[in-house]
Amino acid sequence: MHRRHFLATTALSHLPLWTLGAESSVANAFSPIKTKLAAGKDAVLFINGDSTSYEKHGPYYLFAKAIGDAMDCKVILHRWAEWNKGKPTGPKEYEPAETLRETGKATLNVCLATLPGSVASDMFAGARRAKAIDAIPTPDVCILHHGHNMRGFPQSLAGDRSSGRGMFLAAIGMTSLKWPGVPQAITNQNPWKNGDEYKTIFQSIETAAAAQPSITLIDSNSAFITAGKTADLYRPNDAIHPSDSAANSKGAQLVADALFASWTSAALNAAFTTPSWPAMTGESLVRSDFTTSLPADWKLEGDATTEMVDKAIAIRPNGSVQASLMKVLTKEETASISGKTISITALVRSAPDQVRAIGSFVCRSGGEIRTFLFPDLGTCKDGWLLLVGSGITVDADQPAPVYLKYYPAFSGKPSASNSPLLIQKVIITEGALPKGL
């Protein structure tokens, strides 16, 4: 497996060009794109990010300029235009292209799909995907830069990262379904200035990267800790965002330095691909396919009703927060998962006017009956979404029924909408990495 942590300790402006061929070079996600640019061929860099990647003095503007200078290439940046004066009310398309470097032997096009307040799956929403993802050329590398808005994931017991890890693996999987084999990298962002509130996300990212074969983990987090998380590394009166203004971009520079250290370490002419876990084949412990009909072992709960829509089962809540579609595992299925670490994947699509999709799994884990939840924390509505619970430890002894549920409108009060949740497939596999669909 190709997996490396990269931490920059030198400012970009002080990195000599000869370090591009340093003896410490390794194959990583930047190797193929670096090789193309070195050969004078045009290339595309795609970033899926949140507000910490958005600003014009932020890490990806700095990183793109550094690549341009190091590789002697023209750099054109396309930033997502939806953020408008503090609200996501702008057009769902890229802004007019901005040239960051005028000349060079090749052209690097940077697609900065960044939206403040977003989570890792949000660019796959039906209202965004067509222009944010489907309309752009196949990237040479994809970077996932998310986490700060994903801290609200549920935990079934202390240290449980099955939901948090699952959200990152879902985004990695959705990216690889669109662009099979394209190299992927993920950053662990930055720690919060006060306390360790970011710890749950940090651990989710680290364990997701450990589970996913051949992904490059870029350690932008440690530099902040080493530097003492001083006030000048953050925006004024802000404990989360790295400083990224014209007057002070020290925090953004630390992130850019980590990105560029990974670039510098990337070996030329080295193969690197990120395999698509949804396309992997292997033994499934439990599998349900809803593309032609409702399987007989799935039952309606509450006031839920179902119908076939777009080769999927559509579950309508009919005003009930408890409406769900439930499967109780058979004795044989329960035996197949008992004493194992498992992952659960569902391919679903919710509606723009409906509350967020959520799945649940109930089993005995750590000596107690527990409920593991895997929700969509973002706004991936009207777009197919992977809901993943990753690395759930199932006790060998299961004295009570083990079951799965998917809710179309689980909330504190009945939804005003009766739009359905569509489910196409559900699969349980062994290990922290989900496999197949």
mmCIF file with all atom_site columns, C-alpha atoms in Angstrom, residues 182-319:
data_model
loop_
_atom_site.group_PDB
_atom_site.id
_atom_site.type_symbol
_atom_site.label_atom_id
_atom_site.label_alt_id
_atom_site.label_comp_id
_atom_site.label_asym_id
_atom_site.label_entity_id
_atom_site.label_seq_id
_atom_site.pdbx_PDB_ins_code
_atom_site.Cartn_x
_atom_site.Cartn_y
_atom_site.Cartn_z
_atom_site.occupancy
_atom_site.B_iso_or_equiv
_atom_site.pdbx_formal_charge
_atom_site.auth_seq_id
_atom_site.auth_comp_id
_atom_site.auth_asym_id
_atom_site.auth_atom_id
_atom_site.pdbx_PDB_model_num
ATOM 1   C CA . VAL A 1 182 ? -7.363  8.530   -10.124 1.00 0.00 ? 182 VAL A CA 1
ATOM 2   C CA . PRO A 1 183 ? -4.884  9.204   -7.296  1.00 0.00 ? 183 PRO A CA 1
ATOM 3   C CA . GLN A 1 184 ? -6.425  10.655  -4.148  1.00 0.00 ? 184 GLN A CA 1
ATOM 4   C CA . ALA A 1 185 ? -4.969  12.535  -1.192  1.00 0.00 ? 185 ALA A CA 1
ATOM 5   C CA . ILE A 1 186 ? -6.569  13.623  2.069   1.00 0.00 ? 186 ILE A CA 1
ATOM 6   C CA . THR A 1 187 ? -5.401  16.230  4.571   1.00 0.00 ? 187 THR A CA 1
ATOM 7   C CA . ASN A 1 188 ? -6.005  16.120  8.301   1.00 0.00 ? 188 ASN A CA 1
ATOM 8   C CA . GLN A 1 189 ? -6.642  19.901  8.240   1.00 0.00 ? 189 GLN A CA 1
ATOM 9   C CA . ASN A 1 190 ? -5.641  21.852  11.360  1.00 0.00 ? 190 ASN A CA 1
ATOM 10  C CA . PRO A 1 191 ? -6.290  21.534  15.095  1.00 0.00 ? 191 PRO A CA 1
ATOM 11  C CA . TRP A 1 192 ? -8.550  24.025  16.816  1.00 0.00 ? 192 TRP A CA 1
ATOM 12  C CA . LYS A 1 193 ? -6.732  26.738  18.709  1.00 0.00 ? 193 LYS A CA 1
ATOM 13  C CA . ASN A 1 194 ? -8.293  25.902  22.079  1.00 0.00 ? 194 ASN A CA 1
ATOM 14  C CA . GLY A 1 195 ? -8.624  22.375  23.430  1.00 0.00 ? 195 GLY A CA 1
ATOM 15  C CA . ASP A 1 196 ? -8.825  19.144  21.467  1.00 0.00 ? 196 ASP A CA 1
ATOM 16  C CA . GLU A 1 197 ? -12.306 19.479  19.963  1.00 0.00 ? 197 GLU A CA 1
ATOM 17  C CA . TYR A 1 198 ? -10.974 18.396  16.580  1.00 0.00 ? 198 TYR A CA 1
ATOM 18  C CA . LYS A 1 199 ? -9.673  15.082  17.951  1.00 0.00 ? 199 LYS A CA 1
ATOM 19  C CA . THR A 1 200 ? -12.642 12.975  16.863  1.00 0.00 ? 200 THR A CA 1
ATOM 20  C CA . ILE A 1 201 ? -12.317 14.189  13.273  1.00 0.00 ? 201 ILE A CA 1
ATOM 21  C CA . PHE A 1 202 ? -8.535  13.845  13.285  1.00 0.00 ? 202 PHE A CA 1
ATOM 22  C CA . GLN A 1 203 ? -8.874  10.220  14.383  1.00 0.00 ? 203 GLN A CA 1
ATOM 23  C CA . SER A 1 204 ? -11.602 9.564   11.815  1.00 0.00 ? 204 SER A CA 1
ATOM 24  C CA . ILE A 1 205 ? -9.411  10.884  8.993   1.00 0.00 ? 205 ILE A CA 1
ATOM 25  C CA . GLU A 1 206 ? -6.337  8.985   10.178  1.00 0.00 ? 206 GLU A CA 1
ATOM 26  C CA . THR A 1 207 ? -8.205  5.679   10.470  1.00 0.00 ? 207 THR A CA 1
ATOM 27  C CA . ALA A 1 208 ? -10.013 6.191   7.159   1.00 0.00 ? 208 ALA A CA 1
ATOM 28  C CA . ALA A 1 209 ? -6.659  6.725   5.451   1.00 0.00 ? 209 ALA A CA 1
ATOM 29  C CA . ALA A 1 210 ? -5.302  3.626   7.188   1.00 0.00 ? 210 ALA A CA 1
ATOM 30  C CA . ALA A 1 211 ? -8.216  1.556   5.877   1.00 0.00 ? 211 ALA A CA 1
ATOM 31  C CA . GLN A 1 212 ? -8.168  2.852   2.273   1.00 0.00 ? 212 GLN A CA 1
ATOM 32  C CA . PRO A 1 213 ? -5.407  1.327   0.118   1.00 0.00 ? 213 PRO A CA 1
ATOM 33  C CA . SER A 1 214 ? -3.133  3.699   -1.775  1.00 0.00 ? 214 SER A CA 1
ATOM 34  C CA . ILE A 1 215 ? -4.237  7.118   -0.585  1.00 0.00 ? 215 ILE A CA 1
ATOM 35  C CA . THR A 1 216 ? -1.802  9.852   0.434   1.00 0.00 ? 216 THR A CA 1
ATOM 36  C CA . LEU A 1 217 ? -2.402  11.297  3.893   1.00 0.00 ? 217 LEU A CA 1
ATOM 37  C CA . ILE A 1 218 ? -1.011  14.820  4.151   1.00 0.00 ? 218 ILE A CA 1
ATOM 38  C CA . ASP A 1 219 ? -0.261  15.847  7.730   1.00 0.00 ? 219 ASP A CA 1
ATOM 39  C CA . SER A 1 220 ? -1.069  19.550  7.847   1.00 0.00 ? 220 SER A CA 1
ATOM 40  C CA . ASN A 1 221 ? -2.179  19.212  11.472  1.00 0.00 ? 221 ASN A CA 1
ATOM 41  C CA . SER A 1 222 ? 1.105   18.643  13.280  1.00 0.00 ? 222 SER A CA 1
ATOM 42  C CA . ALA A 1 223 ? 2.734   21.891  12.162  1.00 0.00 ? 223 ALA A CA 1
ATOM 43  C CA . PHE A 1 224 ? 0.163   23.887  14.142  1.00 0.00 ? 224 PHE A CA 1
ATOM 44  C CA . ILE A 1 225 ? 0.877   21.880  17.283  1.00 0.00 ? 225 ILE A CA 1
ATOM 45  C CA . THR A 1 226 ? 4.625   22.189  16.810  1.00 0.00 ? 226 THR A CA 1
ATOM 46  C CA . ALA A 1 227 ? 4.204   25.948  16.403  1.00 0.00 ? 227 ALA A CA 1
ATOM 47  C CA . GLY A 1 228 ? 2.200   26.124  19.643  1.00 0.00 ? 228 GLY A CA 1
ATOM 48  C CA . LYS A 1 229 ? -1.157  26.958  17.996  1.00 0.00 ? 229 LYS A CA 1
ATOM 49  C CA . THR A 1 230 ? -0.313  30.639  18.431  1.00 0.00 ? 230 THR A CA 1
ATOM 50  C CA . ALA A 1 231 ? -2.952  33.292  17.784  1.00 0.00 ? 231 ALA A CA 1
ATOM 51  C CA . ASP A 1 232 ? -1.322  34.494  14.547  1.00 0.00 ? 232 ASP A CA 1
ATOM 52  C CA . LEU A 1 233 ? -1.944  31.076  12.980  1.00 0.00 ? 233 LEU A CA 1
ATOM 53  C CA . TYR A 1 234 ? -5.711  31.643  13.165  1.00 0.00 ? 234 TYR A CA 1
ATOM 54  C CA . ARG A 1 235 ? -8.099  34.292  11.939  1.00 0.00 ? 235 ARG A CA 1
ATOM 55  C CA . PRO A 1 236 ? -8.796  37.078  14.438  1.00 0.00 ? 236 PRO A CA 1
ATOM 56  C CA . ASN A 1 237 ? -11.355 36.016  17.071  1.00 0.00 ? 237 ASN A CA 1
ATOM 57  C CA . ASP A 1 238 ? -11.528 32.584  15.466  1.00 0.00 ? 238 ASP A CA 1
ATOM 58  C CA . ALA A 1 239 ? -10.406 29.299  17.006  1.00 0.00 ? 239 ALA A CA 1
ATOM 59  C CA . ILE A 1 240 ? -10.876 27.176  13.883  1.00 0.00 ? 240 ILE A CA 1
ATOM 60  C CA . HIS A 1 241 ? -9.875  28.832  10.607  1.00 0.00 ? 241 HIS A CA 1
ATOM 61  C CA . PRO A 1 242 ? -6.160  29.216  9.838   1.00 0.00 ? 242 PRO A CA 1
ATOM 62  C CA . SER A 1 243 ? -5.178  32.821  9.121   1.00 0.00 ? 243 SER A CA 1
ATOM 63  C CA . ASP A 1 244 ? -5.652  33.344  5.386   1.00 0.00 ? 244 ASP A CA 1
ATOM 64  C CA . SER A 1 245 ? -5.822  37.081  4.711   1.00 0.00 ? 245 SER A CA 1
ATOM 65  C CA . ALA A 1 246 ? -3.573  39.381  2.704   1.00 0.00 ? 246 ALA A CA 1
ATOM 66  C CA . ALA A 1 247 ? -2.269  40.830  5.964   1.00 0.00 ? 247 ALA A CA 1
ATOM 67  C CA . ASN A 1 248 ? -1.642  37.476  7.633   1.00 0.00 ? 248 ASN A CA 1
ATOM 68  C CA . SER A 1 249 ? -1.613  34.079  5.932   1.00 0.00 ? 249 SER A CA 1
ATOM 69  C CA . LYS A 1 250 ? 0.678   32.266  8.362   1.00 0.00 ? 250 LYS A CA 1
ATOM 70  C CA . GLY A 1 251 ? -1.850  29.549  9.144   1.00 0.00 ? 251 GLY A CA 1
ATOM 71  C CA . ALA A 1 252 ? -2.691  28.930  5.500   1.00 0.00 ? 252 ALA A CA 1
ATOM 72  C CA . GLN A 1 253 ? 1.025   28.836  4.773   1.00 0.00 ? 253 GLN A CA 1
ATOM 73  C CA . LEU A 1 254 ? 1.502   25.930  7.189   1.00 0.00 ? 254 LEU A CA 1
ATOM 74  C CA . VAL A 1 255 ? -1.146  23.928  5.333   1.00 0.00 ? 255 VAL A CA 1
ATOM 75  C CA . ALA A 1 256 ? 0.342   24.875  1.952   1.00 0.00 ? 256 ALA A CA 1
ATOM 76  C CA . ASP A 1 257 ? 3.796   23.899  3.203   1.00 0.00 ? 257 ASP A CA 1
ATOM 77  C CA . ALA A 1 258 ? 2.522   20.424  4.118   1.00 0.00 ? 258 ALA A CA 1
ATOM 78  C CA . LEU A 1 259 ? 0.900   20.037  0.700   1.00 0.00 ? 259 LEU A CA 1
ATOM 79  C CA . PHE A 1 260 ? 4.056   21.147  -1.060  1.00 0.00 ? 260 PHE A CA 1
ATOM 80  C CA . ALA A 1 261 ? 6.243   18.861  1.055   1.00 0.00 ? 261 ALA A CA 1
ATOM 81  C CA . SER A 1 262 ? 4.166   15.976  -0.246  1.00 0.00 ? 262 SER A CA 1
ATOM 82  C CA . TRP A 1 263 ? 4.563   17.323  -3.786  1.00 0.00 ? 263 TRP A CA 1
ATOM 83  C CA . THR A 1 264 ? 8.320   17.677  -3.335  1.00 0.00 ? 264 THR A CA 1
ATOM 84  C CA . SER A 1 265 ? 8.573   14.110  -2.047  1.00 0.00 ? 265 SER A CA 1
ATOM 85  C CA . ALA A 1 266 ? 6.584   12.682  -4.975  1.00 0.00 ? 266 ALA A CA 1
ATOM 86  C CA . ALA A 1 267 ? 8.772   10.495  -7.158  1.00 0.00 ? 267 ALA A CA 1
ATOM 87  C CA . LEU A 1 268 ? 8.755   11.190  -10.884 1.00 0.00 ? 268 LEU A CA 1
ATOM 88  C CA . ASN A 1 269 ? 7.747   8.393   -13.262 1.00 0.00 ? 269 ASN A CA 1
ATOM 89  C CA . ALA A 1 270 ? 6.199   6.414   -10.395 1.00 0.00 ? 270 ALA A CA 1
ATOM 90  C CA . ALA A 1 271 ? 2.821   4.756   -10.757 1.00 0.00 ? 271 ALA A CA 1
ATOM 91  C CA . PHE A 1 272 ? 0.145   5.534   -8.190  1.00 0.00 ? 272 PHE A CA 1
ATOM 92  C CA . THR A 1 273 ? -3.581  4.830   -8.298  1.00 0.00 ? 273 THR A CA 1
ATOM 93  C CA . THR A 1 274 ? -6.275  4.868   -5.620  1.00 0.00 ? 274 THR A CA 1
ATOM 94  C CA . PRO A 1 275 ? -8.503  1.799   -5.993  1.00 0.00 ? 275 PRO A CA 1
ATOM 95  C CA . SER A 1 276 ? -12.250 2.223   -5.822  1.00 0.00 ? 276 SER A CA 1
ATOM 96  C CA . TRP A 1 277 ? -13.543 0.272   -2.841  1.00 0.00 ? 277 TRP A CA 1
ATOM 97  C CA . PRO A 1 278 ? -17.150 0.305   -4.175  1.00 0.00 ? 278 PRO A CA 1
ATOM 98  C CA . ALA A 1 279 ? -15.833 -1.540  -7.256  1.00 0.00 ? 279 ALA A CA 1
ATOM 99  C CA . MET A 1 280 ? -13.961 -4.162  -5.231  1.00 0.00 ? 280 MET A CA 1
ATOM 100 C CA . THR A 1 281 ? -15.157 -7.728  -5.324  1.00 0.00 ? 281 THR A CA 1
ATOM 101 C CA . GLY A 1 282 ? -15.158 -10.110 -2.420  1.00 0.00 ? 282 GLY A CA 1
ATOM 102 C CA . GLU A 1 283 ? -17.341 -12.010 -0.039  1.00 0.00 ? 283 GLU A CA 1
ATOM 103 C CA . SER A 1 284 ? -20.270 -10.076 1.383   1.00 0.00 ? 284 SER A CA 1
ATOM 104 C CA . LEU A 1 285 ? -21.647 -11.204 4.713   1.00 0.00 ? 285 LEU A CA 1
ATOM 105 C CA . VAL A 1 286 ? -25.078 -9.691  4.054   1.00 0.00 ? 286 VAL A CA 1
ATOM 106 C CA . ARG A 1 287 ? -26.327 -8.197  0.796   1.00 0.00 ? 287 ARG A CA 1
ATOM 107 C CA . SER A 1 288 ? -29.669 -6.694  -0.239  1.00 0.00 ? 288 SER A CA 1
ATOM 108 C CA . ASP A 1 289 ? -30.523 -5.441  -3.721  1.00 0.00 ? 289 ASP A CA 1
ATOM 109 C CA . PHE A 1 290 ? -33.503 -3.116  -4.165  1.00 0.00 ? 290 PHE A CA 1
ATOM 110 C CA . THR A 1 291 ? -33.129 -2.442  -7.889  1.00 0.00 ? 291 THR A CA 1
ATOM 111 C CA . THR A 1 292 ? -36.059 -4.626  -8.975  1.00 0.00 ? 292 THR A CA 1
ATOM 112 C CA . SER A 1 293 ? -38.257 -5.072  -5.898  1.00 0.00 ? 293 SER A CA 1
ATOM 113 C CA . LEU A 1 294 ? -38.428 -4.925  -2.119  1.00 0.00 ? 294 LEU A CA 1
ATOM 114 C CA . PRO A 1 295 ? -36.673 -8.012  -0.711  1.00 0.00 ? 295 PRO A CA 1
ATOM 115 C CA . ALA A 1 296 ? -38.982 -10.134 1.420   1.00 0.00 ? 296 ALA A CA 1
ATOM 116 C CA . ASP A 1 297 ? -36.732 -9.883  4.475   1.00 0.00 ? 297 ASP A CA 1
ATOM 117 C CA . TRP A 1 298 ? -37.150 -6.086  4.732   1.00 0.00 ? 298 TRP A CA 1
ATOM 118 C CA . LYS A 1 299 ? -40.232 -4.868  6.596   1.00 0.00 ? 299 LYS A CA 1
ATOM 119 C CA . LEU A 1 300 ? -41.959 -1.504  6.977   1.00 0.00 ? 300 LEU A CA 1
ATOM 120 C CA . GLU A 1 301 ? -42.010 0.201   10.362  1.00 0.00 ? 301 GLU A CA 1
ATOM 121 C CA . GLY A 1 302 ? -44.254 3.009   11.578  1.00 0.00 ? 302 GLY A CA 1
ATOM 122 C CA . ASP A 1 303 ? -46.310 4.616   8.831   1.00 0.00 ? 303 ASP A CA 1
ATOM 123 C CA . ALA A 1 304 ? -43.744 4.032   6.099   1.00 0.00 ? 304 ALA A CA 1
ATOM 124 C CA . THR A 1 305 ? -44.834 3.030   2.614   1.00 0.00 ? 305 THR A CA 1
ATOM 125 C CA . THR A 1 306 ? -42.721 1.998   -0.361  1.00 0.00 ? 306 THR A CA 1
ATOM 126 C CA . GLU A 1 307 ? -42.815 2.103   -4.133  1.00 0.00 ? 307 GLU A CA 1
ATOM 127 C CA . MET A 1 308 ? -40.373 1.518   -6.975  1.00 0.00 ? 308 MET A CA 1
ATOM 128 C CA . VAL A 1 309 ? -38.637 4.667   -8.323  1.00 0.00 ? 309 VAL A CA 1
ATOM 129 C CA . ASP A 1 310 ? -35.592 4.813   -10.616 1.00 0.00 ? 310 ASP A CA 1
ATOM 130 C CA . LYS A 1 311 ? -34.591 1.198   -9.992  1.00 0.00 ? 311 LYS A CA 1
ATOM 131 C CA . ALA A 1 312 ? -34.726 1.696   -6.238  1.00 0.00 ? 312 ALA A CA 1
ATOM 132 C CA . ILE A 1 313 ? -37.140 1.315   -3.340  1.00 0.00 ? 313 ILE A CA 1
ATOM 133 C CA . ALA A 1 314 ? -38.588 4.681   -2.312  1.00 0.00 ? 314 ALA A CA 1
ATOM 134 C CA . ILE A 1 315 ? -39.551 4.926   1.367   1.00 0.00 ? 315 ILE A CA 1
ATOM 135 C CA . ARG A 1 316 ? -42.091 7.613   2.273   1.00 0.00 ? 316 ARG A CA 1
ATOM 136 C CA . PRO A 1 317 ? -42.484 8.740   5.912   1.00 0.00 ? 317 PRO A CA 1
ATOM 137 C CA . ASN A 1 318 ? -46.155 9.810   5.746   1.00 0.00 ? 318 ASN A CA 1
ATOM 138 C CA . GLY A 1 319 ? -45.714 12.201  8.646   1.00 0.00 ? 319 GLY A CA 1
#
